Tab-separated table of C-alpha atoms in Angstrom:
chain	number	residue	atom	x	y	z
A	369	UNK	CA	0.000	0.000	0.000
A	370	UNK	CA	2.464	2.260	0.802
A	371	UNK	CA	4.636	1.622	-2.156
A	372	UNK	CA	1.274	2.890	-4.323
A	373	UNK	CA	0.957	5.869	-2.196
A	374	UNK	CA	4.233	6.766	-2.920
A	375	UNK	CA	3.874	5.933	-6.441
A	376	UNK	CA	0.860	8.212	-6.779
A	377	UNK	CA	2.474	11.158	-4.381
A	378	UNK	CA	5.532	10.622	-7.144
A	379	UNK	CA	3.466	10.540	-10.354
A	380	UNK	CA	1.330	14.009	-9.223
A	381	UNK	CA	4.421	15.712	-8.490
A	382	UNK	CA	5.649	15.147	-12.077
A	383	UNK	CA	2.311	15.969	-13.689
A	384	UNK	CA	2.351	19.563	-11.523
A	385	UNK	CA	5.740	19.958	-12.299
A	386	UNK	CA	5.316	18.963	-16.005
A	387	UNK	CA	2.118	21.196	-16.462
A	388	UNK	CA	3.522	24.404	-14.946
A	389	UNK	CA	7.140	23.939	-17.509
A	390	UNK	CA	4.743	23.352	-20.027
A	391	UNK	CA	3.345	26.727	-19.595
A	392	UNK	CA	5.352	28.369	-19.205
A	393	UNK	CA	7.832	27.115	-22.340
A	394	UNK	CA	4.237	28.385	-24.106
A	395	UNK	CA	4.429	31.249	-22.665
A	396	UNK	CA	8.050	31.872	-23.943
A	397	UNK	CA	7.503	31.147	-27.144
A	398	UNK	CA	4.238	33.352	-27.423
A	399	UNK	CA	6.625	35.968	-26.485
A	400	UNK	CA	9.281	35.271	-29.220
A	401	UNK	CA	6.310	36.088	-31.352
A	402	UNK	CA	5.708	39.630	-29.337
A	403	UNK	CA	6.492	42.529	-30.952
A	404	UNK	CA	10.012	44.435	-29.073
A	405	UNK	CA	8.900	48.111	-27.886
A	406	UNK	CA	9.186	50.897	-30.017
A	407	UNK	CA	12.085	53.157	-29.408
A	408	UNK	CA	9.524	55.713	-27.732
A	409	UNK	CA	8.244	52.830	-25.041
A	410	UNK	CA	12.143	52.093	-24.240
A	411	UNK	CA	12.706	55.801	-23.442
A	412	UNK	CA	9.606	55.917	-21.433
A	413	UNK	CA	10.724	52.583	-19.287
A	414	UNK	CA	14.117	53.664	-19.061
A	415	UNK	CA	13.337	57.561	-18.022
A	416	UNK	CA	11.064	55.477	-15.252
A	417	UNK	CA	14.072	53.147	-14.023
A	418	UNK	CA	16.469	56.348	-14.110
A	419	UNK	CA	13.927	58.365	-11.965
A	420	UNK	CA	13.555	55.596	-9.482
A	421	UNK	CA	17.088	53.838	-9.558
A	422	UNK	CA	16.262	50.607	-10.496
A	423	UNK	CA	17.303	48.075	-13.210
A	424	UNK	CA	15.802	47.812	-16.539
A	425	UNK	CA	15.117	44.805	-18.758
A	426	UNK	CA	14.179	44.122	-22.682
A	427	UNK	CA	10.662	44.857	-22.785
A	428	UNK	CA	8.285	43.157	-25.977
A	429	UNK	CA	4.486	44.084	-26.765
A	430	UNK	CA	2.424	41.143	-26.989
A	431	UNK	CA	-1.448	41.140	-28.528
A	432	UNK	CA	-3.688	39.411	-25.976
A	433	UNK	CA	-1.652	40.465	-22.664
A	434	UNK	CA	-4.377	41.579	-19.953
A	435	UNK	CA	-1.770	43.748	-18.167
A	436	UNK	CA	1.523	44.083	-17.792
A	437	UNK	CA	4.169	41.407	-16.221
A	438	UNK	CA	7.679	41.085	-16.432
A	439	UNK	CA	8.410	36.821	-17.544
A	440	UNK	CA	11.909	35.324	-16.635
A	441	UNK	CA	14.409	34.874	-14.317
A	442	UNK	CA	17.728	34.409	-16.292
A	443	UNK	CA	16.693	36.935	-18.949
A	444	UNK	CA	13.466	38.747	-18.341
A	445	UNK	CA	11.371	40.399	-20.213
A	446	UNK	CA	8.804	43.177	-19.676
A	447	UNK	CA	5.687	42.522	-21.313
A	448	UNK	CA	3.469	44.775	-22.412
A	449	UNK	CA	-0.230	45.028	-23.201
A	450	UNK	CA	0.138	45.624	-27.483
A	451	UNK	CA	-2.061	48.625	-28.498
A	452	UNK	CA	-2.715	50.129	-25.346
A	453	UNK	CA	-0.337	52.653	-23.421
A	454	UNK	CA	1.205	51.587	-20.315
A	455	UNK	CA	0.673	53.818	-17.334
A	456	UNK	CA	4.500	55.054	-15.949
A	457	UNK	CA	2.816	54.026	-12.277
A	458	UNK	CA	2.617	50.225	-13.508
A	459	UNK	CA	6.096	50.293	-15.377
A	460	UNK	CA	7.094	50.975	-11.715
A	461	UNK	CA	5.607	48.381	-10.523
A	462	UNK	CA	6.645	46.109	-13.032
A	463	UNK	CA	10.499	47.568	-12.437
A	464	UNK	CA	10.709	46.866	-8.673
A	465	UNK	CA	9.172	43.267	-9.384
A	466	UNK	CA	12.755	43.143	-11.341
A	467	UNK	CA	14.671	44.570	-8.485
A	468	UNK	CA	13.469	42.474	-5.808
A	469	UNK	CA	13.554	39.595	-7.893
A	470	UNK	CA	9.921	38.651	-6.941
A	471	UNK	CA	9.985	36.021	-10.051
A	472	UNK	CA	12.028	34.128	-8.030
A	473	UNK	CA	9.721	33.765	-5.350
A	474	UNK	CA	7.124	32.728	-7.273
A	475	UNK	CA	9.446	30.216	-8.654
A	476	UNK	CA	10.141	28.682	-5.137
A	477	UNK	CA	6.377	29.124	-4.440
A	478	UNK	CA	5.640	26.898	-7.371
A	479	UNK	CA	8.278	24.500	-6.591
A	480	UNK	CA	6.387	23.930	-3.295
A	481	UNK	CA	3.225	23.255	-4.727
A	482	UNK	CA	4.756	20.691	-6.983
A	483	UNK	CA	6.016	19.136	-4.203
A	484	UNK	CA	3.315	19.577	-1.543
A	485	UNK	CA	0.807	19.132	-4.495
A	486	UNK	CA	-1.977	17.125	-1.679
A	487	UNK	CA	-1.678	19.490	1.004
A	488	UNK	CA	-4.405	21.966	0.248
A	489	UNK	CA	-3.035	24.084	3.668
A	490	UNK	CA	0.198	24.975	1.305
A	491	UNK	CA	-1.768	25.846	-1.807
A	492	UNK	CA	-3.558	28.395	0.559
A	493	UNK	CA	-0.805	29.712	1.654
A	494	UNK	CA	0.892	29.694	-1.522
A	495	UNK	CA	-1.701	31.862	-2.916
A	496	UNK	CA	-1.662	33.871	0.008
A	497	UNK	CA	2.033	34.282	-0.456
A	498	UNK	CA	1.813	35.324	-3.787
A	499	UNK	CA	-1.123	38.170	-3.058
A	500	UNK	CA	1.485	39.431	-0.402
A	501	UNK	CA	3.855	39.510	-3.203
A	502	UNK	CA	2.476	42.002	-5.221
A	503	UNK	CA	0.497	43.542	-2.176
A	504	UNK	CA	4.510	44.562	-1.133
A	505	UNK	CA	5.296	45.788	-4.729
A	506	UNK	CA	2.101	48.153	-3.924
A	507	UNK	CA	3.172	49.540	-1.542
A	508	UNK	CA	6.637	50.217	-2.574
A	509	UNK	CA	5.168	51.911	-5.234
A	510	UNK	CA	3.349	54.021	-3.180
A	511	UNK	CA	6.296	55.012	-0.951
A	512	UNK	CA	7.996	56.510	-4.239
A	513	UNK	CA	4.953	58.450	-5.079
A	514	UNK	CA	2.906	61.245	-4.214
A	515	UNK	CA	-0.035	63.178	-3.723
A	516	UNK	CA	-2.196	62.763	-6.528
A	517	UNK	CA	0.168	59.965	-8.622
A	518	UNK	CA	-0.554	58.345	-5.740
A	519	UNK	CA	-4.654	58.583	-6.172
A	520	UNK	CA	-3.939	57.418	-9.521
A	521	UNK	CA	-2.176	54.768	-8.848
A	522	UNK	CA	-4.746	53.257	-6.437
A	523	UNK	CA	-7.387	53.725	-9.101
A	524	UNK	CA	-5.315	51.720	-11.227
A	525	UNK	CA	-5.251	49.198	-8.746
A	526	UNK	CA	-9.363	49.047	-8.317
A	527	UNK	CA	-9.550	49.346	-12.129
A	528	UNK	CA	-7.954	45.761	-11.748
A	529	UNK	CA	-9.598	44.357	-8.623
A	530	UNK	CA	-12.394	43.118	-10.796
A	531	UNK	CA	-10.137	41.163	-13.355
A	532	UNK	CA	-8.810	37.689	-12.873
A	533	UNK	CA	-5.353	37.301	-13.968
A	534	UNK	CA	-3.467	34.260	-13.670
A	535	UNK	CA	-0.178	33.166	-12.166
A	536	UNK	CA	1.857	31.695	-14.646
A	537	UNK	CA	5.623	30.165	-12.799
A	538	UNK	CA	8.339	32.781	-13.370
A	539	UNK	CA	6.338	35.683	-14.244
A	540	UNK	CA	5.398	38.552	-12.145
């Protein structure tokens, strides 16, 4: 009996495991397909990094993207919504996700789930792990801006608290 249950414990953690690589390789090679920002976009995220100090990474448009979310740890990429302008406040966001190397966090998280994959007490606090995630990219956003950016930037937020977006492994 045991042997099985070990067998079965084995075989989930390799179908977890298998599923989340497999999305995200599709994810990768949707973004080989994305279009690389315009000249004007680069300016934009780099005059953003340079204000705030922070790193900067290549950054693609993609058709289809909900938001943006920066993809990669080894060689990330900024992706961006095609066809609609990204808000400076969210390129922010998106930029201290890349300092603070939150896509590696998410990577551990996911690794725990493959390997805790029948303990639904993890995959609560896995999600809740990840919601603190970005909840602490908020508000080190907000601790760079002011006054009325600041407004803005939280009606950004509710502008987004009625949307659904997925965690794909090693994105932000």
């Amino acid at each position: 009996l045991w042997d099985w249950l070990y067998l079965v414990y084995v075989l989930g953690v390799v179908l977890l495991l298998g599923r989340y690589l497999f999305s995200y390789f599709c994810l990768r090679r949707a973004l080989r397909a994305g279009i690389p920002a315009s000249a004007q976009i680069k300016a934009r995220i780099q005059a953003v990094a340079d204000q705030y100090h922070l790193p900067t990474c290549r950054a693609v448009m993609m058709e289809g993207a909900g938001s943006a979310f920066l993809c990669g740890v080894i060689s990330p990429i900024l992706v961006l919504p095609a066809g609609t302008q990204t808000d400076d406040k969210v390129l922010l966001h998106e930029l201290l996700h890349l300092k603070y190397r939150d896509v590696i966090w998410g990577l551990v998280i996911c690794l725990l789930r493959c390997v805790h994959w029948c303990n639904p007490l993890l995959w609560y606090c896995a999600n809740q792990s990840g919601n603190d995630l970005e909840s602490l990219c908020d508000q080190r956003v907000l601790e760079r801006l002011e006054g009325e950016d600041r407004r803005e930037y939280g009606r950004i937020l509710l502008s987004m608290a009625n949307e659904k977006y997925a965690r794909a492994p090693g994105t932000s």
